[in-house]
GROMACS .gro file of C-alpha atoms in nm:
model
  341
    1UNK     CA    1   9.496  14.112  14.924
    2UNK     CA    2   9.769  13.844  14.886
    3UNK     CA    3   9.567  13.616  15.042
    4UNK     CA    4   9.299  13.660  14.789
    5UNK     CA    5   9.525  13.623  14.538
    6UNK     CA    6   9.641  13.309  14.625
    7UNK     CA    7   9.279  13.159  14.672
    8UNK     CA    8   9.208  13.272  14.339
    9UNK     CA    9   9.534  13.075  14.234
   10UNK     CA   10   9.467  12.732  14.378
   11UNK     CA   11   9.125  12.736  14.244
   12UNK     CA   12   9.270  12.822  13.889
   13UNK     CA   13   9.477  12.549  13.908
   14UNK     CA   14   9.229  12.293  14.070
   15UNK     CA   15   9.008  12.407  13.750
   16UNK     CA   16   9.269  12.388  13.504
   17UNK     CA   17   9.360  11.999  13.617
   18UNK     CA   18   9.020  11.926  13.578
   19UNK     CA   19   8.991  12.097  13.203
   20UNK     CA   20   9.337  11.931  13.125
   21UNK     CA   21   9.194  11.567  13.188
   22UNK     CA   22   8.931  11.635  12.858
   23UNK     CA   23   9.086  11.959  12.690
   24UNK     CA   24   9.330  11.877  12.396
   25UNK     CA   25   9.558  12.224  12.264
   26UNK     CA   26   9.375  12.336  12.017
   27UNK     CA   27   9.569  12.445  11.676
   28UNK     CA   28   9.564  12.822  11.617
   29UNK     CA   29   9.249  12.976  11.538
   30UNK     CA   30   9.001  12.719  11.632
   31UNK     CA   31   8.769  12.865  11.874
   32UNK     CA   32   8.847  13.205  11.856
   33UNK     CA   33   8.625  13.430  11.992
   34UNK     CA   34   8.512  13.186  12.244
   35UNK     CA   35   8.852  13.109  12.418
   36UNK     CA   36   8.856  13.099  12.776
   37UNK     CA   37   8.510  13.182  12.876
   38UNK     CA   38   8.350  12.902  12.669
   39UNK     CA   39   8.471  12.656  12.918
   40UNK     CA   40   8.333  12.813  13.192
   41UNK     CA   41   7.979  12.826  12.959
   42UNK     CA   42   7.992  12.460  12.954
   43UNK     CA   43   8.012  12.398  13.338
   44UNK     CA   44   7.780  12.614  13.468
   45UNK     CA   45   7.369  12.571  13.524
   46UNK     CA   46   7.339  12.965  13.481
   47UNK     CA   47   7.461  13.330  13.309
   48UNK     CA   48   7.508  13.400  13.704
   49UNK     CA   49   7.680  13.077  13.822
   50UNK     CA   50   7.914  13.115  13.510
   51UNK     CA   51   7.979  13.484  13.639
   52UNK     CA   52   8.044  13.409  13.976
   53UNK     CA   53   8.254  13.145  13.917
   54UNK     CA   54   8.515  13.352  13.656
   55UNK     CA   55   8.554  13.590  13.864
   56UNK     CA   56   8.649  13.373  14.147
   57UNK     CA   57   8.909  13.167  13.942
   58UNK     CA   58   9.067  13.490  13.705
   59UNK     CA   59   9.073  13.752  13.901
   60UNK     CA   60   9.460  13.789  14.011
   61UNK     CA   61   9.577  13.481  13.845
   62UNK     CA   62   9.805  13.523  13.536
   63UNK     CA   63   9.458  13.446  13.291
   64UNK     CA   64   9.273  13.769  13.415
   65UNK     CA   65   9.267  13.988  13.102
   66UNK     CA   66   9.258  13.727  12.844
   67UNK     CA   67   9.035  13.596  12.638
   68UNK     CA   68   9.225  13.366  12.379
   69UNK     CA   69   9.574  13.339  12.510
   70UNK     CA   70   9.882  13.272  12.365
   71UNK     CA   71  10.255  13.270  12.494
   72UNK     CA   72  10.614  13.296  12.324
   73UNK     CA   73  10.736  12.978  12.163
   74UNK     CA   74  11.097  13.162  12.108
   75UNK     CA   75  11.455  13.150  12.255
   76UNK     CA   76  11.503  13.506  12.247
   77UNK     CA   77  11.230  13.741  12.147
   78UNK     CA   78  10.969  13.745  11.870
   79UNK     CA   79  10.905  14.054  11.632
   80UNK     CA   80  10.605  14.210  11.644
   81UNK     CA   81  10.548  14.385  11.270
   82UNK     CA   82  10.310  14.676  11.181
   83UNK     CA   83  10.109  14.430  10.873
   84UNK     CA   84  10.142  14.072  10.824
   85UNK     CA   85  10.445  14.132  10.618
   86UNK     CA   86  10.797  14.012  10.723
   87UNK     CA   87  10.926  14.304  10.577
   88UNK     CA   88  10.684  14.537  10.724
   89UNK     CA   89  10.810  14.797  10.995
   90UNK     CA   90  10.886  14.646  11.356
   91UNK     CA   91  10.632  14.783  11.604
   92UNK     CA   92  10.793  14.597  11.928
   93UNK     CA   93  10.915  14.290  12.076
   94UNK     CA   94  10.739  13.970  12.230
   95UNK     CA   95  11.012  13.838  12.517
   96UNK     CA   96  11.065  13.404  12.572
   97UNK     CA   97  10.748  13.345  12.739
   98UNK     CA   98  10.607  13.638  12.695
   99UNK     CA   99  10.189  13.647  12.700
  100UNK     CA  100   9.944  13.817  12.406
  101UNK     CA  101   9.633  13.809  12.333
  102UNK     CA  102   9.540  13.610  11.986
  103UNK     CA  103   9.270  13.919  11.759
  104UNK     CA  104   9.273  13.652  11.440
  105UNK     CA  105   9.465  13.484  11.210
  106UNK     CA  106   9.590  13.588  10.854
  107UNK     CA  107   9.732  13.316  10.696
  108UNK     CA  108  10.096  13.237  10.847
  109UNK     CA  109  10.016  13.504  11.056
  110UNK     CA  110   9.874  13.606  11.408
  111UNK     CA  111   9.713  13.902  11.487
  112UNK     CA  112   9.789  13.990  11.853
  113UNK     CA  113   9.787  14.249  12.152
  114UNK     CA  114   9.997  14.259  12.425
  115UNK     CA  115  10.066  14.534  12.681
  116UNK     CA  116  10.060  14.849  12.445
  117UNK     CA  117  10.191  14.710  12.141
  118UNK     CA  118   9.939  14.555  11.848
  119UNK     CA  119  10.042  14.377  11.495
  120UNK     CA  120  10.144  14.048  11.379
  121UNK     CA  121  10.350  13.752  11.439
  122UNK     CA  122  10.430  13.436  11.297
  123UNK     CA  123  10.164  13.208  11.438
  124UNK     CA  124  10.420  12.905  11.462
  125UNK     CA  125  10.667  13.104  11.735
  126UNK     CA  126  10.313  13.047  11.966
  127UNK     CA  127  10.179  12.868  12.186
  128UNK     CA  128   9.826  12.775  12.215
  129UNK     CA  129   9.482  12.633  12.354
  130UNK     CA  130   9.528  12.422  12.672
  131UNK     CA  131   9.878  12.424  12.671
  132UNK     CA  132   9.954  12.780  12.680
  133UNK     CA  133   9.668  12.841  12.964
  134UNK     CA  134   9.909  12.553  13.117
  135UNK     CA  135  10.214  12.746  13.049
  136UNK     CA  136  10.034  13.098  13.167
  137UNK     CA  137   9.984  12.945  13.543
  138UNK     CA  138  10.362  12.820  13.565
  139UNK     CA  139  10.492  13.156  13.417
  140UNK     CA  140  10.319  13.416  13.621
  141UNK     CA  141  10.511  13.664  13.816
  142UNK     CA  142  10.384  13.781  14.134
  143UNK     CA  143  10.395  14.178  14.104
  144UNK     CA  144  10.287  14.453  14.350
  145UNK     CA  145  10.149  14.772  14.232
  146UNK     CA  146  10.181  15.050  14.365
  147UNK     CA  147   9.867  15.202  14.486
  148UNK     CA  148   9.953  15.545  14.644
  149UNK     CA  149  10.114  15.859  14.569
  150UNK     CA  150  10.471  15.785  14.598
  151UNK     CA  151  10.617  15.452  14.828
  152UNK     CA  152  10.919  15.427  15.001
  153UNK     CA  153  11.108  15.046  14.952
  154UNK     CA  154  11.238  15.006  15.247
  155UNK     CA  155  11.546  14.807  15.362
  156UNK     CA  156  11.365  14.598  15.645
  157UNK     CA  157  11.032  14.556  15.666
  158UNK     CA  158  10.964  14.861  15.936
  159UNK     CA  159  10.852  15.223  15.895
  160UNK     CA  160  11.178  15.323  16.129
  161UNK     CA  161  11.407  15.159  15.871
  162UNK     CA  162  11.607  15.341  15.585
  163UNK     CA  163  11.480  15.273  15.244
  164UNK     CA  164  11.695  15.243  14.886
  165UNK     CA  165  11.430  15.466  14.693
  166UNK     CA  166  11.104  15.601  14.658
  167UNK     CA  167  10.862  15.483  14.373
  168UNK     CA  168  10.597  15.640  14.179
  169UNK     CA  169  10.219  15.544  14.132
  170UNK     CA  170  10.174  15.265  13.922
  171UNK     CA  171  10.469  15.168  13.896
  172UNK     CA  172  10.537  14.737  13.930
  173UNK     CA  173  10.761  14.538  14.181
  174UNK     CA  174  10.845  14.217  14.118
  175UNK     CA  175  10.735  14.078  14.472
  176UNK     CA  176  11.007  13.757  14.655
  177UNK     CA  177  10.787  13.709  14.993
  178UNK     CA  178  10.440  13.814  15.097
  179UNK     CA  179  10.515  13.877  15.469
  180UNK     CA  180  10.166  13.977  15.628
  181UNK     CA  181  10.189  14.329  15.674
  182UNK     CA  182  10.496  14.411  15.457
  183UNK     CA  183  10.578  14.225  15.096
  184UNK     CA  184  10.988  14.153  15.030
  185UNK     CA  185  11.004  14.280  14.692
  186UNK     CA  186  11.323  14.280  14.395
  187UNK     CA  187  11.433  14.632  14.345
  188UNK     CA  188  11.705  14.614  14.047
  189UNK     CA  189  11.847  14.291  14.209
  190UNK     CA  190  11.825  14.421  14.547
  191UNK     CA  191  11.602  14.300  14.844
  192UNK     CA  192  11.316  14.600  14.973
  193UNK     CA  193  11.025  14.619  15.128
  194UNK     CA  194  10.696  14.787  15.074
  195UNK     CA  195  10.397  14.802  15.337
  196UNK     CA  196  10.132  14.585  15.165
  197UNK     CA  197   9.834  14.825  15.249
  198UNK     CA  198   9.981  15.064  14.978
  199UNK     CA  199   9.988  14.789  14.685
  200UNK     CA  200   9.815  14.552  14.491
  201UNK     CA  201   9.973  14.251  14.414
  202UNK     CA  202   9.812  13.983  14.154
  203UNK     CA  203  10.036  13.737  13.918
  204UNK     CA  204  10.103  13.852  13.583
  205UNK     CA  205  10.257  13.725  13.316
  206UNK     CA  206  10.557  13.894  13.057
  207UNK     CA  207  10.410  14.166  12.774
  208UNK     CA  208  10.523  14.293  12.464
  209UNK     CA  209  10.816  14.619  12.482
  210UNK     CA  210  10.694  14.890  12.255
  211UNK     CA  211  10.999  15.019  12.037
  212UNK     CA  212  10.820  15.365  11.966
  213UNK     CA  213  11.079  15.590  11.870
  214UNK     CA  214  11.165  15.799  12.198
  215UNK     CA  215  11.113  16.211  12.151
  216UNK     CA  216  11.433  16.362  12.121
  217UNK     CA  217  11.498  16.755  12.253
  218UNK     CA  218  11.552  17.063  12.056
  219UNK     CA  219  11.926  17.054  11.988
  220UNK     CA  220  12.023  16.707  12.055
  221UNK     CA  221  12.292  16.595  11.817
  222UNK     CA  222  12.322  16.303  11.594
  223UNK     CA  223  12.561  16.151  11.787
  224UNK     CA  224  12.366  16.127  12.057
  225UNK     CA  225  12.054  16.030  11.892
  226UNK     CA  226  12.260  15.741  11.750
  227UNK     CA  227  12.364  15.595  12.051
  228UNK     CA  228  12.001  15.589  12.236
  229UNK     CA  229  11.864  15.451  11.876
  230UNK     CA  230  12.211  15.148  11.881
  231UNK     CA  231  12.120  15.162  12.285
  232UNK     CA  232  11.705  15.048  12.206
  233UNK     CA  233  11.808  14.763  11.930
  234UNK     CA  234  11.888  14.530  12.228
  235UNK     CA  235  11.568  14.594  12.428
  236UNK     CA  236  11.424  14.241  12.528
  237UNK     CA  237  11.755  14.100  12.553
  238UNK     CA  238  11.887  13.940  12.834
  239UNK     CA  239  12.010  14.038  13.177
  240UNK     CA  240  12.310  13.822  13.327
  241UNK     CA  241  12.512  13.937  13.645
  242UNK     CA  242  12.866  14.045  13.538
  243UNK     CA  243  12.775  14.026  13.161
  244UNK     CA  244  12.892  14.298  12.927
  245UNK     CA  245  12.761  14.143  12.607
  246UNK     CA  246  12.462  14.301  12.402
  247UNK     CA  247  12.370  13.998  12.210
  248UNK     CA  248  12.447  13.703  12.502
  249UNK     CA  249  12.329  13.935  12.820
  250UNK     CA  250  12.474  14.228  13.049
  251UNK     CA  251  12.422  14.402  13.380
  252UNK     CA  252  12.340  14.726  13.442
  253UNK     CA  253  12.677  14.871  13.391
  254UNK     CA  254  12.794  14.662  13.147
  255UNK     CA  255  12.477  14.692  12.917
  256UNK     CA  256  12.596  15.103  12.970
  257UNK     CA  257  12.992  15.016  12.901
  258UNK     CA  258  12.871  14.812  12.563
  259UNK     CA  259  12.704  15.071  12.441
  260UNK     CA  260  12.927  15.339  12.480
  261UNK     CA  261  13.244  15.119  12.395
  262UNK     CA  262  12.997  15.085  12.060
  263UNK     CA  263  13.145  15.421  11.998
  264UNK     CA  264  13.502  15.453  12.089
  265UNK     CA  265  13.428  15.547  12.471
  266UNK     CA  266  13.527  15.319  12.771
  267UNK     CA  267  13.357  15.329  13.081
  268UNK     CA  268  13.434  15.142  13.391
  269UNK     CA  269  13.205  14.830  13.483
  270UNK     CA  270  13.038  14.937  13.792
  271UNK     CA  271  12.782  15.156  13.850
  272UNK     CA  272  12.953  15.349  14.116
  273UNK     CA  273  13.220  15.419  13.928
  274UNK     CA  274  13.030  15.560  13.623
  275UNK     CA  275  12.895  15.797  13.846
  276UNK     CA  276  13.236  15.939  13.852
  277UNK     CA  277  13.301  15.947  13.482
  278UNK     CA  278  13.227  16.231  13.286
  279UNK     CA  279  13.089  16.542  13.407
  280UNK     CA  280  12.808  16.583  13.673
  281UNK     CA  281  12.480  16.689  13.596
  282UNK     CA  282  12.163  16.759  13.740
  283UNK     CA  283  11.907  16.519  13.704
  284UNK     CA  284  11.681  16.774  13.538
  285UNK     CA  285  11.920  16.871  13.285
  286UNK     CA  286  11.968  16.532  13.138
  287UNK     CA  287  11.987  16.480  12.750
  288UNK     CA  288  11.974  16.216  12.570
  289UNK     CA  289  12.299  15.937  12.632
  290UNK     CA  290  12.362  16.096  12.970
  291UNK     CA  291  12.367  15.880  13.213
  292UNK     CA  292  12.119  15.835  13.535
  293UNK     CA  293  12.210  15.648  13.858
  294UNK     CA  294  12.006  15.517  14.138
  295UNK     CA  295  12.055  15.383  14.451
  296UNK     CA  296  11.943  15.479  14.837
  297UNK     CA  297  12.098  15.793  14.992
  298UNK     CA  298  12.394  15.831  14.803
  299UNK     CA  299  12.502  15.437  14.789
  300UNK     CA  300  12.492  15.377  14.408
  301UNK     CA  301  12.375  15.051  14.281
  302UNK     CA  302  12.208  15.076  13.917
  303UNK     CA  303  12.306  15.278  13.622
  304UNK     CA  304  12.068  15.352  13.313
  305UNK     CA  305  12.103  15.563  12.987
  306UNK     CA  306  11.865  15.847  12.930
  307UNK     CA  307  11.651  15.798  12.613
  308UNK     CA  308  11.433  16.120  12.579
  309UNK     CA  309  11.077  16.166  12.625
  310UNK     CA  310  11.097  16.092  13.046
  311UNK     CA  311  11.242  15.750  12.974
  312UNK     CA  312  11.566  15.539  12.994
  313UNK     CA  313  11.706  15.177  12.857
  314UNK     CA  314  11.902  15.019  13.068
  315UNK     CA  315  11.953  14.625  13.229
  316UNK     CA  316  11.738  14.607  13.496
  317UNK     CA  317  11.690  14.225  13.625
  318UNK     CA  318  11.652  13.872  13.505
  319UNK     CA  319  11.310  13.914  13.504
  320UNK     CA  320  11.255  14.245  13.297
  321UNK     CA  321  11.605  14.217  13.078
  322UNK     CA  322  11.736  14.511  12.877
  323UNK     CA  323  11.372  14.719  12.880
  324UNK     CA  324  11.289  15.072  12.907
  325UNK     CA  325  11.153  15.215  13.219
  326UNK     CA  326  11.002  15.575  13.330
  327UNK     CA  327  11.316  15.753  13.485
  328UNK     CA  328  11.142  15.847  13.772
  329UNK     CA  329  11.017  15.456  13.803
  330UNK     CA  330  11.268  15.506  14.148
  331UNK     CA  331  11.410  15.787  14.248
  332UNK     CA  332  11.740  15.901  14.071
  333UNK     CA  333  12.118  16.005  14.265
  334UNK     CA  334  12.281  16.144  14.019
  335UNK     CA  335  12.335  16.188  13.643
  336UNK     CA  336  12.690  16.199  13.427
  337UNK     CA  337  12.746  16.348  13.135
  338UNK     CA  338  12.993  16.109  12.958
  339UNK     CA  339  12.943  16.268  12.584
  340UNK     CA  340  13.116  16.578  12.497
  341UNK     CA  341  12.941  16.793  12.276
   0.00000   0.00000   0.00000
């Protein structure tokens, strides 16, 4: 499948040289609703040859999916608002980079999906026409998706080896090394490996984070719904080894120490030894602000804070940054409860 992939690549990029010799960037909003596909209408004898020939070029490159693409012309991240409004209501967050798909203009504004998040931006923080198609094929991230029940990441690339954890259906890895049988993937900063028969791996470029408000429990108190809502305000920032700032980047335990030290608590900065603050808990009686930990066996290596509604925030790479994750997107150690109440 990797090998497919990377067909589909070259011949993306031998097309897009070709386009780039006559295609100028076009400002915002001229074309739309032609986009992509009209340059493939233009080179083609035939409806069928035109077919043929998009799905040999798009499919697994970081185009498939889009239609009139645009990427992130930010140093940070861009707001995505509910109306085309700069005071309307913040609906999610468009990452440095970061890929959407262009719906129309209004005015100053562009209308845009990406991922699962929908609403406006200010159409001068994009990129567009031949340069962001440009941009798309040097950005994409090679990802493998996980096509089975459950996966183990193993530490070497052999069924007899231990693994760090097991991962759900769905659920993305950012992939280092195609290997033949096996793919060397990024697991929280750490090296695994995952039999290649059991994913699907394409390039893909950097979506919107939602900032949906997370569902909070019966009985939860307003401390700790303050600290997952001051927790989600940094979502989309960035990840740097060692860092314990909010604003500038963190790691995994110091994105966890900042937060709590937010609020008068201080908190070690290593994973390991957060697992030790606090009191233990059960995975399955986690609230909101307790803290889950995940590693392999019992080795601890990544921390994350429990948001509600099956989800965490937490510092996961320098790919992903501060984001919010399914906590079952690996399989959890441990949990700490660090807030007394």
């Amino acid at each position: 499948m990797f090998k497919r992939y990377k067909a589909g690549f070259v011949m993306g990029a031998i097309f897009m040289a070709m386009v780039g010799m006559q295609a100028q960037a076009a400002p915002l909003g001229d074309g739309l609703g032609e986009g992509i596909a009209s340059n493939f209408d233009q080179t083609t004898d035939s409806e069928e040859q035109t077919q043929a020939t998009a799905e040999v070029v798009w499919t697994g490159t970081p185009l498939e999916g889009y239609v009139n693409i645009a990427i992130a012309n930010v140093e940070d991240s861009l707001n995505i608002r509910e109306a085309a409004d700069g005071s309307s209501s913040l609906v999610g967050k468009l990452r440095k980079n970061g890929a959407c798909e262009v719906l129309g203009i209004d005015g100053e504004w562009a209308h845009i999906r990406s991922g699962e998040v929908e609403g406006y931006v200010k159409a001068e923080y994009l990129y567009t026409g031949q340069e962001a198609i440009d941009l798309a094929f040097q950005l994409g991230q090679t990802m493998a998706k996980v096509n089975t029940d459950s996966l183990y990441v193993r530490m070497e690339p052999s069924t007899d080896a231990d693994y760090w954890t097991k991962v759900p259906a769905g659920e993305e890895l950012q992939v280092i090394e195609d290997m033949g049988d096996w793919i060397k993937v990024d697991i929280d900063g750490e090296d695994g490996y995952v039999a290649s028969e059991y994913v699907n791996v394409k390039s893909e470029l950097d979506t919107a984070l939602t900032l949906s408000e997370a569902l909070y429990g019966e009985g939860v108190t307003d401390v700790r719904i303050s600290i997952c809502d001051f927790a989600k305000q940094y979502v989309g920032n960035r990840y740097v080894w060692g860092g314990t700032s909010l604003t500038r980047g963190a790691d995994c335990s110091g994105f966890t120490l900042a937060v709590y030290r937010n609020f008068g608590i201080s908190l070690p900065h290593s994973s390991r030894a957060q697992a030790n603050c606090g009191t233990k808990i059960s995975v399955g009686d986690v609230k909101p602000g307790d803290l889950i930990f995940y590693g392999s066996g019992k080795h601890i290596n990544h921390v994350a804070m429990y948001i509600g509604g099956g989800r965490v925030v937490h510092a996961s790479n320098a790919r992903t940054g501060i984001t919010i994750s399914n906590m079952y997107y690996r399989s959890p150690v441990t949990a700490a409860r660090i807030l007394k109440d």
